[in-house]
Coordinates of N, CA, C and O in Angstrom, one line a residue:
X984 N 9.9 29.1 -5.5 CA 9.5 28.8 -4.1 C 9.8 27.4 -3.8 O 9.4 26.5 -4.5
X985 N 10.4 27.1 -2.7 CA 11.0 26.1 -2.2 C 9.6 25.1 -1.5 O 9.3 25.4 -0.3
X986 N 8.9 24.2 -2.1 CA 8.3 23.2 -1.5 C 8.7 22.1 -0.1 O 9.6 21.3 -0.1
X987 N 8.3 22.2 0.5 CA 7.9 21.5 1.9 C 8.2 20.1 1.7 O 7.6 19.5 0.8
X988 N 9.3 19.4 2.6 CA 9.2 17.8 2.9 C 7.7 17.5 2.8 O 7.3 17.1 1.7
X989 N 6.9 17.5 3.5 CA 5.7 17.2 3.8 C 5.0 16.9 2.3 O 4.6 15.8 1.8
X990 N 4.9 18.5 1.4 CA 4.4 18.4 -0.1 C 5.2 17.8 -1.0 O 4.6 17.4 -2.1
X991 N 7.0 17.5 -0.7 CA 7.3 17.0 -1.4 C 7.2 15.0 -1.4 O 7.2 14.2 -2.3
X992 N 7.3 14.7 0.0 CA 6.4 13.2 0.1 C 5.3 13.2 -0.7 O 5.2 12.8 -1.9
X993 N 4.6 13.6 0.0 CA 3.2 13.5 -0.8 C 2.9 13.6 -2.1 O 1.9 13.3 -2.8
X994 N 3.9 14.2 -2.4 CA 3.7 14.2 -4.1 C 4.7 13.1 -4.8 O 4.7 12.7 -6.0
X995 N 5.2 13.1 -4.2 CA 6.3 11.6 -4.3 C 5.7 9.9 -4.2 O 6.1 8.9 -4.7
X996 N 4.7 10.2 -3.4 CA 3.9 9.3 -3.5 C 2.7 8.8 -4.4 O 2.1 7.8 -4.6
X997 N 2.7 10.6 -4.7 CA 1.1 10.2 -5.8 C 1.7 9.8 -7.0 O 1.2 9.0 -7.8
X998 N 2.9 10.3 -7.2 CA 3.6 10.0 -9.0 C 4.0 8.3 -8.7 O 3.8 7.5 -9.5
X999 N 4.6 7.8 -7.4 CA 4.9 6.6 -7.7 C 3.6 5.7 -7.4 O 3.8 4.6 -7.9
X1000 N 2.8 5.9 -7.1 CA 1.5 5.3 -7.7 C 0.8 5.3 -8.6 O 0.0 4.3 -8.9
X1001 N 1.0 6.4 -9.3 CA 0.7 6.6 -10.7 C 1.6 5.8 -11.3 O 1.0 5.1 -12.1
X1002 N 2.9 5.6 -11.2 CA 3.9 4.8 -12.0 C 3.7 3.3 -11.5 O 4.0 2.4 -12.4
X1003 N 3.3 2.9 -10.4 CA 2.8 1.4 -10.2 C 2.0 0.8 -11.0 O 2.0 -0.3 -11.6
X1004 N 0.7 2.2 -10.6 CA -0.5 1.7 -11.3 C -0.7 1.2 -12.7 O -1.5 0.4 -13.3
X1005 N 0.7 2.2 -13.3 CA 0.7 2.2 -14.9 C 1.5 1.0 -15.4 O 1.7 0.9 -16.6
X1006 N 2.3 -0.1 -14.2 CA 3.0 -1.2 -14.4 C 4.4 -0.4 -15.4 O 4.8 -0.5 -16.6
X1007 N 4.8 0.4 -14.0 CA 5.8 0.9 -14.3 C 6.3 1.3 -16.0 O 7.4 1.2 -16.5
X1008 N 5.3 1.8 -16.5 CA 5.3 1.8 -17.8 C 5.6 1.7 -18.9 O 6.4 2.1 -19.7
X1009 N 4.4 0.6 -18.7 CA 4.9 -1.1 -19.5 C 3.3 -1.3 -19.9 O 2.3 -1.4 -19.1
X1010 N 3.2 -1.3 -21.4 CA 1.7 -1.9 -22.0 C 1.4 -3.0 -21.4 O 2.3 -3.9 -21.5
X1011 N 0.1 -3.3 -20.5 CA -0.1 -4.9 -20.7 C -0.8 -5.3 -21.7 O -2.0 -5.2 -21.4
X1012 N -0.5 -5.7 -22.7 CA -1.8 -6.2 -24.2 C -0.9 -7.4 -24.7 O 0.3 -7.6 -25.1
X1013 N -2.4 -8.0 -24.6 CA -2.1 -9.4 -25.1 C -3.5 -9.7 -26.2 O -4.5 -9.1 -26.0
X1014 N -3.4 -10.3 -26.8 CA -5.2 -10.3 -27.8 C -5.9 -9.5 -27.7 O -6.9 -9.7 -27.1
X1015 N -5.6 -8.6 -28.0 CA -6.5 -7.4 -27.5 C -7.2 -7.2 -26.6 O -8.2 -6.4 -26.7
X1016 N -6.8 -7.7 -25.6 CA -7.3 -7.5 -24.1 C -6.2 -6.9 -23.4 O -5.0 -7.1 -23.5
X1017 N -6.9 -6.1 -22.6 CA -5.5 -5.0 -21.9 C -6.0 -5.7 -20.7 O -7.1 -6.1 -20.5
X1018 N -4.6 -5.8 -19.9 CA -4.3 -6.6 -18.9 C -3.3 -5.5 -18.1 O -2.1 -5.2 -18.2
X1019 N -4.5 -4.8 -17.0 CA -3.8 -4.1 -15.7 C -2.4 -4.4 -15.0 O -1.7 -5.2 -15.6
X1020 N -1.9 -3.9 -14.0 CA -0.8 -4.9 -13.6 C -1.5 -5.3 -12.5 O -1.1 -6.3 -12.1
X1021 N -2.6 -4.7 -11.8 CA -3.3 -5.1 -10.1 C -3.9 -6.6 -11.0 O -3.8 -7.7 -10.5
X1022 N -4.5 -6.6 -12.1 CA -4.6 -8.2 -12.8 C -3.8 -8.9 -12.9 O -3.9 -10.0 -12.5
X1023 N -2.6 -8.6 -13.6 CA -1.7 -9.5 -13.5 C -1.0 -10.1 -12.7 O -0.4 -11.2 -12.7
X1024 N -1.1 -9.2 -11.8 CA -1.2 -9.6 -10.1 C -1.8 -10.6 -9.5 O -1.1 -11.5 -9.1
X1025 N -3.3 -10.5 -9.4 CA -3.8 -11.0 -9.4 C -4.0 -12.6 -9.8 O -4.2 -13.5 -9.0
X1026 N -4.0 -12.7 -11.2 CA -3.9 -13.8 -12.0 C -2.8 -15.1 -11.1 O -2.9 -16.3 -10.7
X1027 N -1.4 -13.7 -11.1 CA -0.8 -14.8 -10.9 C -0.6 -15.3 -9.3 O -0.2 -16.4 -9.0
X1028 N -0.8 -14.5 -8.8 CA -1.4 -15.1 -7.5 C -2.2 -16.6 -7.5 O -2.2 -17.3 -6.5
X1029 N -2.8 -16.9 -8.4 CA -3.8 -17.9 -8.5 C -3.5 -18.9 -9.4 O -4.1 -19.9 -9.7
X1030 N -2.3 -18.4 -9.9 CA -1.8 -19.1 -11.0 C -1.4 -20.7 -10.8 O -1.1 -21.5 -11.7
X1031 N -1.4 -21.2 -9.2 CA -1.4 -22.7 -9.0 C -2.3 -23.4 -8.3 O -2.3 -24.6 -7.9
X1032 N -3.4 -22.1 -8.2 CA -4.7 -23.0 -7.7 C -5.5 -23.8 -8.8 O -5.8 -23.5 -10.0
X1033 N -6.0 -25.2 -8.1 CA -6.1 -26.1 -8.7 C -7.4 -27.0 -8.1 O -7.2 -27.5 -7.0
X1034 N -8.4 -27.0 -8.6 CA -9.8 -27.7 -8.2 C -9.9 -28.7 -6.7 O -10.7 -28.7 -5.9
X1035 N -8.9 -29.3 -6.8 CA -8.3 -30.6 -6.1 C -7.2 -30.3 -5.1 O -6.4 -31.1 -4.7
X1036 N -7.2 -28.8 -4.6 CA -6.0 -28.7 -3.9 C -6.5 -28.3 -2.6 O -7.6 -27.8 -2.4
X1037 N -5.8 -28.5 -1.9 CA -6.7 -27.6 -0.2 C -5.4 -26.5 0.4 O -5.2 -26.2 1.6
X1038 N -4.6 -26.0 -0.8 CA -3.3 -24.8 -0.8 C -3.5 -23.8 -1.8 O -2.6 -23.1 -2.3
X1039 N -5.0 -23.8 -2.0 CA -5.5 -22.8 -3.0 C -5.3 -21.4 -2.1 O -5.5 -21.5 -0.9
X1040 N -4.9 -20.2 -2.8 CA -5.0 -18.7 -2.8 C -6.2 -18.3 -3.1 O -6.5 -18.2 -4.3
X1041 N -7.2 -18.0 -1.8 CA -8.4 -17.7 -1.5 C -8.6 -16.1 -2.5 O -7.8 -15.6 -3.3
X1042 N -9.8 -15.7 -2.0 CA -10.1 -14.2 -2.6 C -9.6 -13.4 -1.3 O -9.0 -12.3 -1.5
X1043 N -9.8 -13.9 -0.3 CA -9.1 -12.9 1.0 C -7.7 -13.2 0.8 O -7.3 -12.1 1.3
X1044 N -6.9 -13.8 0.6 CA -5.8 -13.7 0.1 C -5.1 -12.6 -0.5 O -4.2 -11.9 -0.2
X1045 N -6.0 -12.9 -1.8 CA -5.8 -11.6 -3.0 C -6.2 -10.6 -2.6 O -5.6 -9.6 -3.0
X1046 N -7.3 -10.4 -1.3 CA -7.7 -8.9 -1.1 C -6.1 -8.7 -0.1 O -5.6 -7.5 -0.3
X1047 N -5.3 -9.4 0.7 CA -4.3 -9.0 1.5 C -3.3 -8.3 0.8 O -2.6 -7.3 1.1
X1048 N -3.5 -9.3 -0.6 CA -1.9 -9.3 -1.0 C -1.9 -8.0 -2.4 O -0.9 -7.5 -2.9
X1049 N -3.1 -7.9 -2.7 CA -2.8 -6.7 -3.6 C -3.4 -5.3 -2.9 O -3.7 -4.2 -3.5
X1050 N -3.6 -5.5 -1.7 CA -4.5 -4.3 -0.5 C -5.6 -3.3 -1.1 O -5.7 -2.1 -0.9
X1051 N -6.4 -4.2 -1.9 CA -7.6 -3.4 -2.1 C -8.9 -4.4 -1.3 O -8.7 -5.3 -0.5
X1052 N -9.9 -4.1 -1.7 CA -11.4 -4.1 -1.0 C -11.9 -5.6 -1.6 O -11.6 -5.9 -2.8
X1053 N -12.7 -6.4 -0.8 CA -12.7 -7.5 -1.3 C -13.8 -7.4 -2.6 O -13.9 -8.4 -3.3
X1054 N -14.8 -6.0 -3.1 CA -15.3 -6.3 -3.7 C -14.5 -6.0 -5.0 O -14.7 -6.5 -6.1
X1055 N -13.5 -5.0 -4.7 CA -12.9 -4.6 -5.9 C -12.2 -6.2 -6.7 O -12.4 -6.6 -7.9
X1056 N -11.5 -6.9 -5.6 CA -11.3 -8.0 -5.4 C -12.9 -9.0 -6.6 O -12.8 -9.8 -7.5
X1057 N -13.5 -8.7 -6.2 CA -14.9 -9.7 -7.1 C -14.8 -9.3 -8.2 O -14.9 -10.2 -9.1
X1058 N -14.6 -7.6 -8.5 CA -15.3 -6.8 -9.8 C -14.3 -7.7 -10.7 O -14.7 -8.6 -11.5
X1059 N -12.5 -7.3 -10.5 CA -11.7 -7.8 -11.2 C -11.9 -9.3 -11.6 O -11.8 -9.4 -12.8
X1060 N -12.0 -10.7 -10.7 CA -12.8 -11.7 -10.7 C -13.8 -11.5 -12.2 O -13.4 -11.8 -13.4
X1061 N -14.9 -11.1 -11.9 CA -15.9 -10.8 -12.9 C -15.1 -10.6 -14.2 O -14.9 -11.2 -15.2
X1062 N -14.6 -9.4 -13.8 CA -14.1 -8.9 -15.4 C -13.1 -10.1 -16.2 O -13.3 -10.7 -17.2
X1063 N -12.0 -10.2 -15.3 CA -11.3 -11.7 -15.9 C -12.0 -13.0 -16.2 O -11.2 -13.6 -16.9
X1064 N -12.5 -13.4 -16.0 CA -13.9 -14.6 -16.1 C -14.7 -14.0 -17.7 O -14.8 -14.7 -18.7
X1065 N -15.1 -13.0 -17.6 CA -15.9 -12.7 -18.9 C -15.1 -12.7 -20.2 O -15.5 -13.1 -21.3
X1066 N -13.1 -12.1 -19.8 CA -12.8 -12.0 -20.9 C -11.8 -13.8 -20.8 O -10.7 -13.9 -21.2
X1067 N -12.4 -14.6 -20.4 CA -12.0 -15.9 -20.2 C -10.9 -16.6 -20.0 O -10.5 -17.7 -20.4
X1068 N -10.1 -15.2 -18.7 CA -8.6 -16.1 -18.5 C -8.7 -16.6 -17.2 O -7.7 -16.7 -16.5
X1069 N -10.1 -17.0 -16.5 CA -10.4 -17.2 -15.2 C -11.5 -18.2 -15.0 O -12.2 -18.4 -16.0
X1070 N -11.7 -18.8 -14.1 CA -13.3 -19.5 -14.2 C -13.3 -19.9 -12.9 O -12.4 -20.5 -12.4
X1071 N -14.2 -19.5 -12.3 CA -14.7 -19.7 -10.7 C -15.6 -21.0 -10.2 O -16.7 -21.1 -10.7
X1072 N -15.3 -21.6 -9.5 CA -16.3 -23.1 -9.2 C -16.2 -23.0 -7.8 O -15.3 -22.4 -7.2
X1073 N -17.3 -23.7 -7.0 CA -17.8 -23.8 -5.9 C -16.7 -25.3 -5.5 O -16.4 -26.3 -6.2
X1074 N -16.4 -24.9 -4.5 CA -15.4 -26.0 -3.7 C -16.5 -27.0 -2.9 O -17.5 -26.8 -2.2
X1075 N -15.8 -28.2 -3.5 CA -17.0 -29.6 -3.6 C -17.1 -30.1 -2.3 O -18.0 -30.7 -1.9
X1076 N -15.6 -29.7 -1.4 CA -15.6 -30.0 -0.1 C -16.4 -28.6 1.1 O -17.0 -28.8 2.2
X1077 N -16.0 -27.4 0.7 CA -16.8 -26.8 1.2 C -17.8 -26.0 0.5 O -17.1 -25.4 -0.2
X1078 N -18.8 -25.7 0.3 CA -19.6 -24.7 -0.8 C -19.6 -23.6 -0.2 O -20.1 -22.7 -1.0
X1079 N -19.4 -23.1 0.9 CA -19.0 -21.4 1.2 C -18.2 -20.8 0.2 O -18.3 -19.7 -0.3
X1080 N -17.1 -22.0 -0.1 CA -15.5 -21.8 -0.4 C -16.0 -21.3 -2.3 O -17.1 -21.7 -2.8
X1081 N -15.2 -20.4 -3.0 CA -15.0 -20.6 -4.0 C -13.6 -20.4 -4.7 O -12.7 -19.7 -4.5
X1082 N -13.9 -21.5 -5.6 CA -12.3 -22.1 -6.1 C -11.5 -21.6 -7.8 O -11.6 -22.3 -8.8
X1083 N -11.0 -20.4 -7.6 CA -10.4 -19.5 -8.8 C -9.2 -20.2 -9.2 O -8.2 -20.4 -8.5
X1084 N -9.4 -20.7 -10.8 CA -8.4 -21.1 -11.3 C -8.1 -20.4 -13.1 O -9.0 -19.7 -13.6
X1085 N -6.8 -20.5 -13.6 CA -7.0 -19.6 -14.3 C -7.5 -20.9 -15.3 O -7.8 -22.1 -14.9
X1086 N -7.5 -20.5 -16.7 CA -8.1 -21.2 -18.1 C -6.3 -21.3 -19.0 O -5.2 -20.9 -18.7
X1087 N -6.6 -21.9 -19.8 CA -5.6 -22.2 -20.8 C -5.0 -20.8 -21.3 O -3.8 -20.5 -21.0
X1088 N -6.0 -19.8 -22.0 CA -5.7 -18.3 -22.2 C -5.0 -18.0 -21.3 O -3.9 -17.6 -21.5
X1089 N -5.6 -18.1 -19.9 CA -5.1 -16.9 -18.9 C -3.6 -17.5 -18.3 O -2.9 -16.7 -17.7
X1090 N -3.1 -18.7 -18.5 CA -2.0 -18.9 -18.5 C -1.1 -18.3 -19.6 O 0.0 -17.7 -19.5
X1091 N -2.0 -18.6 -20.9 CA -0.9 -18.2 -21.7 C -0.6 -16.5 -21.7 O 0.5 -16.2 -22.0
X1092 N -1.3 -15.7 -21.3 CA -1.2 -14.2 -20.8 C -0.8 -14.2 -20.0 O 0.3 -13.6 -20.1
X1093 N -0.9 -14.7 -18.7 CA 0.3 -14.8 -17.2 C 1.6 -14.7 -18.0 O 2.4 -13.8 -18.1
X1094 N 1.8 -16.5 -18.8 CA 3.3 -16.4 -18.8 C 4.2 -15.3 -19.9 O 5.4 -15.1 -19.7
X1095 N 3.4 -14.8 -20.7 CA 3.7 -13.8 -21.7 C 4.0 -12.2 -20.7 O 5.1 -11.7 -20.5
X1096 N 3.0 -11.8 -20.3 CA 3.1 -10.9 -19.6 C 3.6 -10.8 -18.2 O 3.6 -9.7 -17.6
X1097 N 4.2 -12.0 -17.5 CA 4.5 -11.6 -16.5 C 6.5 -11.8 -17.1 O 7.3 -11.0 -16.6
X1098 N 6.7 -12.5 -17.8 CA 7.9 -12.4 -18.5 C 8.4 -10.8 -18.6 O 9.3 -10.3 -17.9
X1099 N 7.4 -10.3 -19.9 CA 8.0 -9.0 -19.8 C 8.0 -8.4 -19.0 O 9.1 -7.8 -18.9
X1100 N 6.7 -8.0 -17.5 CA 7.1 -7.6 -16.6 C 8.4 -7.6 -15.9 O 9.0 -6.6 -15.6
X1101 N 8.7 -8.9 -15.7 CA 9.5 -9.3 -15.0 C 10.8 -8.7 -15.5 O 11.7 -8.3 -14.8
X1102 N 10.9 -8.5 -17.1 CA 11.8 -7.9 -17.8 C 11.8 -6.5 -17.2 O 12.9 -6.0 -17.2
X1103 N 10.9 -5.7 -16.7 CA 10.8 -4.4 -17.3 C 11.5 -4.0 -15.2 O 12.3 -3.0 -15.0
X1104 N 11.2 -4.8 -14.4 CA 11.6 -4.5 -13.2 C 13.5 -5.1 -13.3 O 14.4 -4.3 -13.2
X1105 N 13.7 -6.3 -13.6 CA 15.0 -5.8 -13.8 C 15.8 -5.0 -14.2 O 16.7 -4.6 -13.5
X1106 N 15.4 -4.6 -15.2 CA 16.4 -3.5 -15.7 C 15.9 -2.5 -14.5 O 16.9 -2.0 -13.9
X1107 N 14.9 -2.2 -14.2 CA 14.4 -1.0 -13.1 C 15.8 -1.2 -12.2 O 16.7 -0.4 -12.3
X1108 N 15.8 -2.1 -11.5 CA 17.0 -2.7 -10.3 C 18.3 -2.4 -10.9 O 19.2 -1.7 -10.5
X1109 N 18.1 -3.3 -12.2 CA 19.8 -2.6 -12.4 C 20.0 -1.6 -12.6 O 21.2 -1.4 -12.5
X1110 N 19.0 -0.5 -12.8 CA 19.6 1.2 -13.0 C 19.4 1.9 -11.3 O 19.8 3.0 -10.9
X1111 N 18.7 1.1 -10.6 CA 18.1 1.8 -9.2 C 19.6 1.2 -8.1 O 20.1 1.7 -7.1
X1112 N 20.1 -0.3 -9.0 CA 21.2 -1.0 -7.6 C 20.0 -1.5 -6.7 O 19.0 -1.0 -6.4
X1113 N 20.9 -2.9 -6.4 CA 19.9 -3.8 -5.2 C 19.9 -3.1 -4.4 O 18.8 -2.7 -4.2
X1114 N 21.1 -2.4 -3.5 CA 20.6 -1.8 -2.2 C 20.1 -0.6 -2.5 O 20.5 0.2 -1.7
X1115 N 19.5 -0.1 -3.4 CA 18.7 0.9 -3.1 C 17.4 0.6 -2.9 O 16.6 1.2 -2.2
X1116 N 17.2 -1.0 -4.0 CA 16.0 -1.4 -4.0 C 15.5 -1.8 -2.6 O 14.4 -1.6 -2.1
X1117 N 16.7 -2.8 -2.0 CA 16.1 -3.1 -0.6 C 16.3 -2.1 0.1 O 16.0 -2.5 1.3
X1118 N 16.7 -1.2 0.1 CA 16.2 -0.1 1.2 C 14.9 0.9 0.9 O 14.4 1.5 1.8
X1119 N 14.4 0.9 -0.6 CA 13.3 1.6 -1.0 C 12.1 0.6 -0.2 O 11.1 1.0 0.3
X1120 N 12.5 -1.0 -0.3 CA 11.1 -1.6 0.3 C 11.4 -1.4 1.7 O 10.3 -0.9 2.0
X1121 N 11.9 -1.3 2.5 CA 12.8 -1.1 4.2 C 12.1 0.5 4.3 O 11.7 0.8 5.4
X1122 N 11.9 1.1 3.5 CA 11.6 2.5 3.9 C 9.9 2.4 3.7 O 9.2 2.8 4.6
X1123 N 9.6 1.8 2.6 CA 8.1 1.6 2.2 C 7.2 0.7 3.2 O 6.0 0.9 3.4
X1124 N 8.0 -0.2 3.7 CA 7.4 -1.1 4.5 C 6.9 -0.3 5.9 O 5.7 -0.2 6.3
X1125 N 8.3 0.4 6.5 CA 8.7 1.2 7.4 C 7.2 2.2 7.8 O 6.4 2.2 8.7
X1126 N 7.3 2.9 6.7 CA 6.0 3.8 6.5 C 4.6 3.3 7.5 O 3.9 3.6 8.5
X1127 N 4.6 2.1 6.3 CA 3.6 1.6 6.4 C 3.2 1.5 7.6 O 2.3 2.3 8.0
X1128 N 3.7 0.7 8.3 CA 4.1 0.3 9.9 C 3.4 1.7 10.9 O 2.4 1.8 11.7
X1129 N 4.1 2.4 10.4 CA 4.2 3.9 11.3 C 2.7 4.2 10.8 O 1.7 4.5 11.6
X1130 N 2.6 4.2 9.7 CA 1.2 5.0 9.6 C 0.2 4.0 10.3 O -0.3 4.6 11.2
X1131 N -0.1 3.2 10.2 CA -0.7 2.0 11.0 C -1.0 2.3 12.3 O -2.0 2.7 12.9
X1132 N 0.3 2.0 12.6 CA 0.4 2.6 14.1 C -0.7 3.7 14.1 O -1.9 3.7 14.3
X1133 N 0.3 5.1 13.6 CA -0.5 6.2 13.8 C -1.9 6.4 14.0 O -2.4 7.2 14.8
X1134 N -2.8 5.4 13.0 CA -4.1 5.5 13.0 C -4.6 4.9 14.1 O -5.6 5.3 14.6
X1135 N -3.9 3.8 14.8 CA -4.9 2.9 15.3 C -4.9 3.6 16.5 O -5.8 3.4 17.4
X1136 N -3.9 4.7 16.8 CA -4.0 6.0 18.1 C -4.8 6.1 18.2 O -5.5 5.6 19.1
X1137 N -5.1 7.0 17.2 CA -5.9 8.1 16.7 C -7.5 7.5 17.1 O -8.4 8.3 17.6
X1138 N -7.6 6.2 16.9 CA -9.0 5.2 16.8 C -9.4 4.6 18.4 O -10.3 3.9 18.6

């Protein structure tokens, strides 16, 4: 039985999220701490904020740029802080503000792990070809856009 554009998107979408989620599947472990990729993400997003800077990458930031919820946004926060590649301090110039920087560890896991990432998406490109790649983001972006749209009709 011949499946439907419609079923076959959608299910094209659940497996490449599944394959995102799983950091294109690629272990993140470093000291025995497993390191997500929406963390490693994360991390390195923050990876040049610095106590003393006023060009720090806020938490609303991080909620834009990895498009989840700002508490989920906190939980991860929490969790990286306990396993000590993070440490959070109150900004001296504003105290609303709080100021995420990573620790000695959490650099040394950024730069270990975001290396191999970085390994694991090249080769991805070289077997996918740049212009497929930039037309996969041109189509993904595209979406996006449209669905957006669509809802805010709808609203």
């Amino acid at each position: 039985m011949k499946k439907s554009l419609e079923n076959e998107l959608v299910q094209s979408i659940f497996r490449f999220k599944k394959l995102a989620s799983k950091g294109f599947g690629m272990d993140l472990i470093n000291n025995n701490n497993q390191l997500n990729i929406t963390e490693l993400m994360l991390i390195n997003e923050i990876s040049d904020n610095t106590l003393n800077s006023e060009e720090n990458v806020g938490i609303s930031d991080v909620k834009e740029f990895l498009s989840v919820s700002k508490p989920a946004v906190s939980q991860m926060l929490s969790s990286l802080e306990k396993r000590g590649f993070l440490v959070r301090d109150v900004d001296k110039n504003n105290r609303r503000n709080v100021i995420v920087t990573l620790t000695d560890t959490g650099r040394e896991v950024l730069s270990v792990e975001l290396e191999n990432f970085n390994i694991k998406l090249k080769k991805i490109i070289s077997h996918l070809g740049e212009d497929d790649v930039k037309q996969m983001i041109e189509i993904v972006n595209r979406m996006i856009l449209i669905t957006n749209e669509l809802n805010s009709e709808e609203n």
